[in-house]
Amino acid sequence: VIDFQPGRVDHPDESYWEQMSYGRLPAAEKYCCPHLDDSNVSSSLDETGKVKGWEGLCTHVRNEVFYRMGFNDQEIVALLCGGHVYGRCHPNASGYAGPWVENMTEFSNEYATDMIEDEWTLVSHGDTWLDAQGSAELRPAPGNRQFVNQKKGVTGDDPNQMMLLSDMILAWDPDFRPILEMYAEDEDKLKVDFGAAFKRLTELGCGFP
């Protein structure tokens, strides 16, 4: 485990948690997935429906973001599953748009279950069909891509939801996937594991007596 000093050298007023929450994971998507193409979103996907280059993004998230803080794979999945049931993305802030889950003010394992059970479509700002289908809130800002639970030409009663590329790696990576499935089946375990991991994350770098 790496010993961390309080604050950051480049941004001393920010904690590591703030930096990761507000920009590090989304920024990594663009750096690690150079195949993303706004003009032809489908060309960004491989034959299995995964984003080309996702392995590099997964390595970055695992090694450069979480492992360097001392977290293991189970804690990584717990933090994302528990943290992303709250709130939503705003295109004028992060560039991404929409909520991860339907009930975004209540703790649940909905993030995990929906990621596994729902069908996800990669979209960009140019996918104006989202507006026509009542899903304008899921259209990201120019230059960004995200997955949504809507399909072009198909309307239904499903609430508008999205996933970042850095979310989807939990379903794609063979080591993350079994942990995601475990939390999709056991909300109580997710609550316990998320609570422990989140407490440690928020206290990293703090010199408590």
Short mmCIF file of C-alpha atoms in Angstrom, two decimals:
data_model
loop_
_atom_site.label_atom_id
_atom_site.label_comp_id
_atom_site.label_asym_id
_atom_site.label_seq_id
_atom_site.Cartn_x
_atom_site.Cartn_y
_atom_site.Cartn_z
CA VAL A 1 0.00 0.00 0.00
CA ILE A 2 1.35 3.43 -0.95
CA ASP A 3 1.57 6.00 1.82
CA PHE A 4 -0.25 9.18 0.83
CA GLN A 5 0.23 12.70 2.08
CA PRO A 6 -2.79 14.89 2.85
CA GLY A 7 -3.93 16.97 -0.11
CA ARG A 8 -2.29 17.17 -3.54
CA VAL A 9 0.82 18.88 -4.78
CA ASP A 10 -0.89 20.17 -7.93
CA HIS A 11 -4.23 21.00 -6.23
CA PRO A 12 -3.58 21.25 -2.48
CA ASP A 13 -7.20 22.18 -1.77
CA GLU A 14 -8.53 18.92 -3.25
CA SER A 15 -8.57 15.46 -1.75
CA TYR A 16 -7.81 12.38 -3.82
CA TRP A 17 -11.50 11.49 -3.54
CA GLU A 18 -12.58 14.83 -5.02
CA GLN A 19 -10.17 14.52 -7.93
CA MET A 20 -11.34 11.00 -8.77
CA SER A 21 -15.02 11.84 -8.35
CA TYR A 22 -15.08 14.94 -10.52
CA GLY A 23 -12.90 14.02 -13.41
CA ARG A 24 -10.29 11.29 -13.30
CA LEU A 25 -12.39 8.32 -14.43
CA PRO A 26 -14.21 10.14 -17.28
CA ALA A 27 -10.95 11.70 -18.47
CA ALA A 28 -9.31 8.28 -18.56
CA GLU A 29 -11.90 7.09 -21.07
CA LYS A 30 -10.67 9.46 -23.76
CA TYR A 31 -7.03 8.72 -23.04
CA CYS A 32 -7.35 4.94 -22.98
CA CYS A 33 -9.95 4.44 -25.74
CA PRO A 34 -8.62 6.34 -28.78
CA HIS A 35 -10.88 4.33 -31.11
CA LEU A 36 -13.98 6.24 -30.05
CA ASP A 37 -15.48 8.01 -33.05
CA ASP A 38 -18.28 10.57 -32.71
CA SER A 39 -19.11 10.48 -36.41
CA ASN A 40 -19.63 6.71 -36.45
CA VAL A 41 -20.29 5.36 -32.98
CA SER A 42 -20.80 1.78 -34.16
CA SER A 43 -17.22 1.68 -35.49
CA SER A 44 -16.01 2.18 -31.92
CA LEU A 45 -17.33 -1.25 -30.92
CA ASP A 46 -15.85 -4.70 -31.45
CA GLU A 47 -17.84 -7.73 -32.56
CA THR A 48 -18.98 -8.44 -28.99
CA GLY A 49 -20.35 -4.94 -28.42
CA LYS A 50 -17.50 -3.77 -26.20
CA VAL A 51 -15.67 -0.51 -26.86
CA LYS A 52 -12.39 -1.08 -28.66
CA GLY A 53 -9.50 -0.51 -26.29
CA TRP A 54 -11.57 -1.10 -23.14
CA GLU A 55 -8.79 -3.26 -21.73
CA GLY A 56 -6.50 -0.22 -21.51
CA LEU A 57 -9.16 1.75 -19.68
CA CYS A 58 -9.70 -1.16 -17.30
CA THR A 59 -5.98 -1.35 -16.57
CA HIS A 60 -5.88 2.38 -15.88
CA VAL A 61 -8.86 2.31 -13.54
CA ARG A 62 -7.57 -0.75 -11.70
CA ASN A 63 -3.85 0.04 -11.46
CA GLU A 64 -3.50 3.82 -11.71
CA VAL A 65 -6.60 4.85 -9.77
CA PHE A 66 -7.47 2.17 -7.21
CA TYR A 67 -4.54 -0.21 -6.74
CA ARG A 68 -2.21 2.70 -6.03
CA MET A 69 -4.50 3.60 -3.11
CA GLY A 70 -4.42 0.04 -1.80
CA PHE A 71 -7.86 -1.17 -2.93
CA ASN A 72 -8.47 -4.66 -4.31
CA ASP A 73 -10.88 -5.72 -7.06
CA GLN A 74 -13.78 -6.42 -4.71
CA GLU A 75 -13.44 -2.99 -3.11
CA ILE A 76 -13.28 -1.34 -6.54
CA VAL A 77 -16.55 -2.94 -7.61
CA ALA A 78 -18.17 -2.15 -4.26
CA LEU A 79 -17.20 1.53 -4.50
CA LEU A 80 -18.57 1.93 -8.02
CA CYS A 81 -21.74 -0.10 -7.35
CA GLY A 82 -22.49 1.80 -4.16
CA GLY A 83 -21.39 5.25 -5.25
CA HIS A 84 -23.11 5.35 -8.61
CA VAL A 85 -26.59 4.66 -7.29
CA TYR A 86 -26.64 8.28 -6.15
CA GLY A 87 -27.09 11.37 -8.30
CA ARG A 88 -26.66 11.84 -12.01
CA CYS A 89 -24.33 13.30 -14.64
CA HIS A 90 -24.83 16.81 -16.02
CA PRO A 91 -23.55 17.66 -19.52
CA ASN A 92 -22.68 21.23 -18.53
CA ALA A 93 -20.45 19.92 -15.72
CA SER A 94 -18.88 16.57 -16.65
CA GLY A 95 -20.00 16.37 -20.28
CA TYR A 96 -22.01 13.23 -19.56
CA ALA A 97 -25.77 13.13 -19.14
CA GLY A 98 -28.37 11.29 -17.11
CA PRO A 99 -28.74 9.09 -14.02
CA TRP A 100 -27.18 5.67 -13.51
CA VAL A 101 -30.30 4.28 -11.84
CA GLU A 102 -34.00 5.02 -11.60
CA ASN A 103 -34.09 5.67 -7.86
CA MET A 104 -31.04 7.90 -7.46
CA THR A 105 -31.63 9.00 -3.86
CA GLU A 106 -31.85 5.54 -2.30
CA PHE A 107 -29.12 3.00 -1.64
CA SER A 108 -29.63 -0.22 -3.56
CA ASN A 109 -27.89 -2.73 -5.83
CA GLU A 110 -29.82 -1.40 -8.84
CA TYR A 111 -26.62 -0.26 -10.55
CA ALA A 112 -25.27 -3.80 -10.53
CA THR A 113 -28.50 -5.51 -11.53
CA ASP A 114 -29.28 -3.06 -14.33
CA MET A 115 -25.79 -3.24 -15.78
CA ILE A 116 -26.14 -7.01 -16.10
CA GLU A 117 -29.79 -7.28 -17.10
CA ASP A 118 -30.35 -4.27 -19.36
CA GLU A 119 -29.25 -3.86 -22.97
CA TRP A 120 -26.89 -0.91 -23.43
CA THR A 121 -26.35 1.26 -26.52
CA LEU A 122 -23.31 3.46 -27.12
CA VAL A 123 -24.32 7.02 -28.06
CA SER A 124 -22.70 10.38 -28.70
CA HIS A 125 -23.95 13.96 -28.82
CA GLY A 126 -24.96 13.43 -32.44
CA ASP A 127 -27.58 10.81 -31.57
CA THR A 128 -30.54 13.16 -31.81
CA TRP A 129 -32.94 10.21 -31.99
CA LEU A 130 -32.74 10.26 -28.20
CA ASP A 131 -34.57 13.60 -28.18
CA ALA A 132 -37.33 12.27 -30.43
CA GLN A 133 -37.86 9.28 -28.13
CA GLY A 134 -38.15 11.33 -24.96
CA SER A 135 -34.60 10.62 -23.83
CA ALA A 136 -32.93 13.98 -24.50
CA GLU A 137 -31.54 13.93 -20.96
CA LEU A 138 -29.27 11.04 -22.02
CA ARG A 139 -27.49 12.87 -24.86
CA PRO A 140 -23.94 13.74 -23.76
CA ALA A 141 -22.10 16.95 -24.61
CA PRO A 142 -20.12 17.14 -27.87
CA GLY A 143 -17.02 14.96 -27.82
CA ASN A 144 -18.33 12.51 -25.22
CA ARG A 145 -19.75 9.01 -25.49
CA GLN A 146 -21.75 6.96 -23.03
CA PHE A 147 -23.99 3.92 -22.89
CA VAL A 148 -27.76 4.29 -22.49
CA ASN A 149 -30.56 1.82 -21.86
CA GLN A 150 -32.53 3.01 -24.91
CA LYS A 151 -32.49 1.75 -28.50
CA LYS A 152 -33.12 3.73 -31.66
CA GLY A 153 -36.66 3.19 -32.93
CA VAL A 154 -37.72 1.30 -29.83
CA THR A 155 -39.91 3.04 -27.26
CA GLY A 156 -41.05 1.68 -23.94
CA ASP A 157 -41.57 2.42 -20.28
CA ASP A 158 -37.97 1.99 -19.16
CA PRO A 159 -36.67 5.01 -17.21
CA ASN A 160 -33.78 6.90 -18.81
CA GLN A 161 -30.47 5.57 -17.50
CA MET A 162 -26.83 5.72 -18.56
CA MET A 163 -23.47 4.10 -17.88
CA LEU A 164 -20.01 5.52 -18.43
CA LEU A 165 -17.39 3.46 -20.24
CA SER A 166 -15.57 3.24 -16.91
CA ASP A 167 -18.74 1.68 -15.46
CA MET A 168 -19.10 -0.92 -18.19
CA ILE A 169 -15.66 -2.39 -17.58
CA LEU A 170 -17.15 -4.04 -14.49
CA ALA A 171 -19.31 -6.17 -16.79
CA TRP A 172 -16.58 -6.76 -19.37
CA ASP A 173 -13.56 -7.64 -17.26
CA PRO A 174 -13.43 -11.35 -16.32
CA ASP A 175 -12.21 -10.58 -12.79
CA PHE A 176 -14.65 -7.75 -12.07
CA ARG A 177 -17.68 -9.53 -13.55
CA PRO A 178 -18.15 -12.24 -10.85
CA ILE A 179 -18.01 -9.60 -8.12
CA LEU A 180 -20.57 -7.48 -9.99
CA GLU A 181 -22.85 -10.52 -10.23
CA MET A 182 -22.43 -11.20 -6.52
CA TYR A 183 -23.59 -7.70 -5.62
CA ALA A 184 -26.46 -7.90 -8.11
CA GLU A 185 -27.75 -10.85 -6.08
CA ASP A 186 -26.91 -9.64 -2.57
CA GLU A 187 -27.76 -6.03 -1.70
CA ASP A 188 -26.97 -6.52 1.99
CA LYS A 189 -23.41 -7.60 1.23
CA LEU A 190 -22.96 -4.62 -1.09
CA LYS A 191 -24.11 -2.29 1.70
CA VAL A 192 -21.57 -3.70 4.14
CA ASP A 193 -18.68 -3.82 1.66
CA PHE A 194 -19.39 -0.37 0.22
CA GLY A 195 -19.60 1.17 3.68
CA ALA A 196 -16.20 -0.22 4.68
CA ALA A 197 -14.50 0.69 1.39
CA PHE A 198 -16.01 4.18 1.22
CA LYS A 199 -14.95 4.96 4.78
CA ARG A 200 -11.38 3.98 3.97
CA LEU A 201 -11.43 5.93 0.71
CA THR A 202 -12.56 9.17 2.34
CA GLU A 203 -9.95 8.85 5.10
CA LEU A 204 -6.94 8.12 2.87
CA GLY A 205 -4.22 10.69 3.42
CA CYS A 206 -5.76 12.04 6.62
CA GLY A 207 -3.47 12.05 9.65
CA PHE A 208 -5.93 10.95 12.30
CA PRO A 209 -4.40 10.46 15.77
#
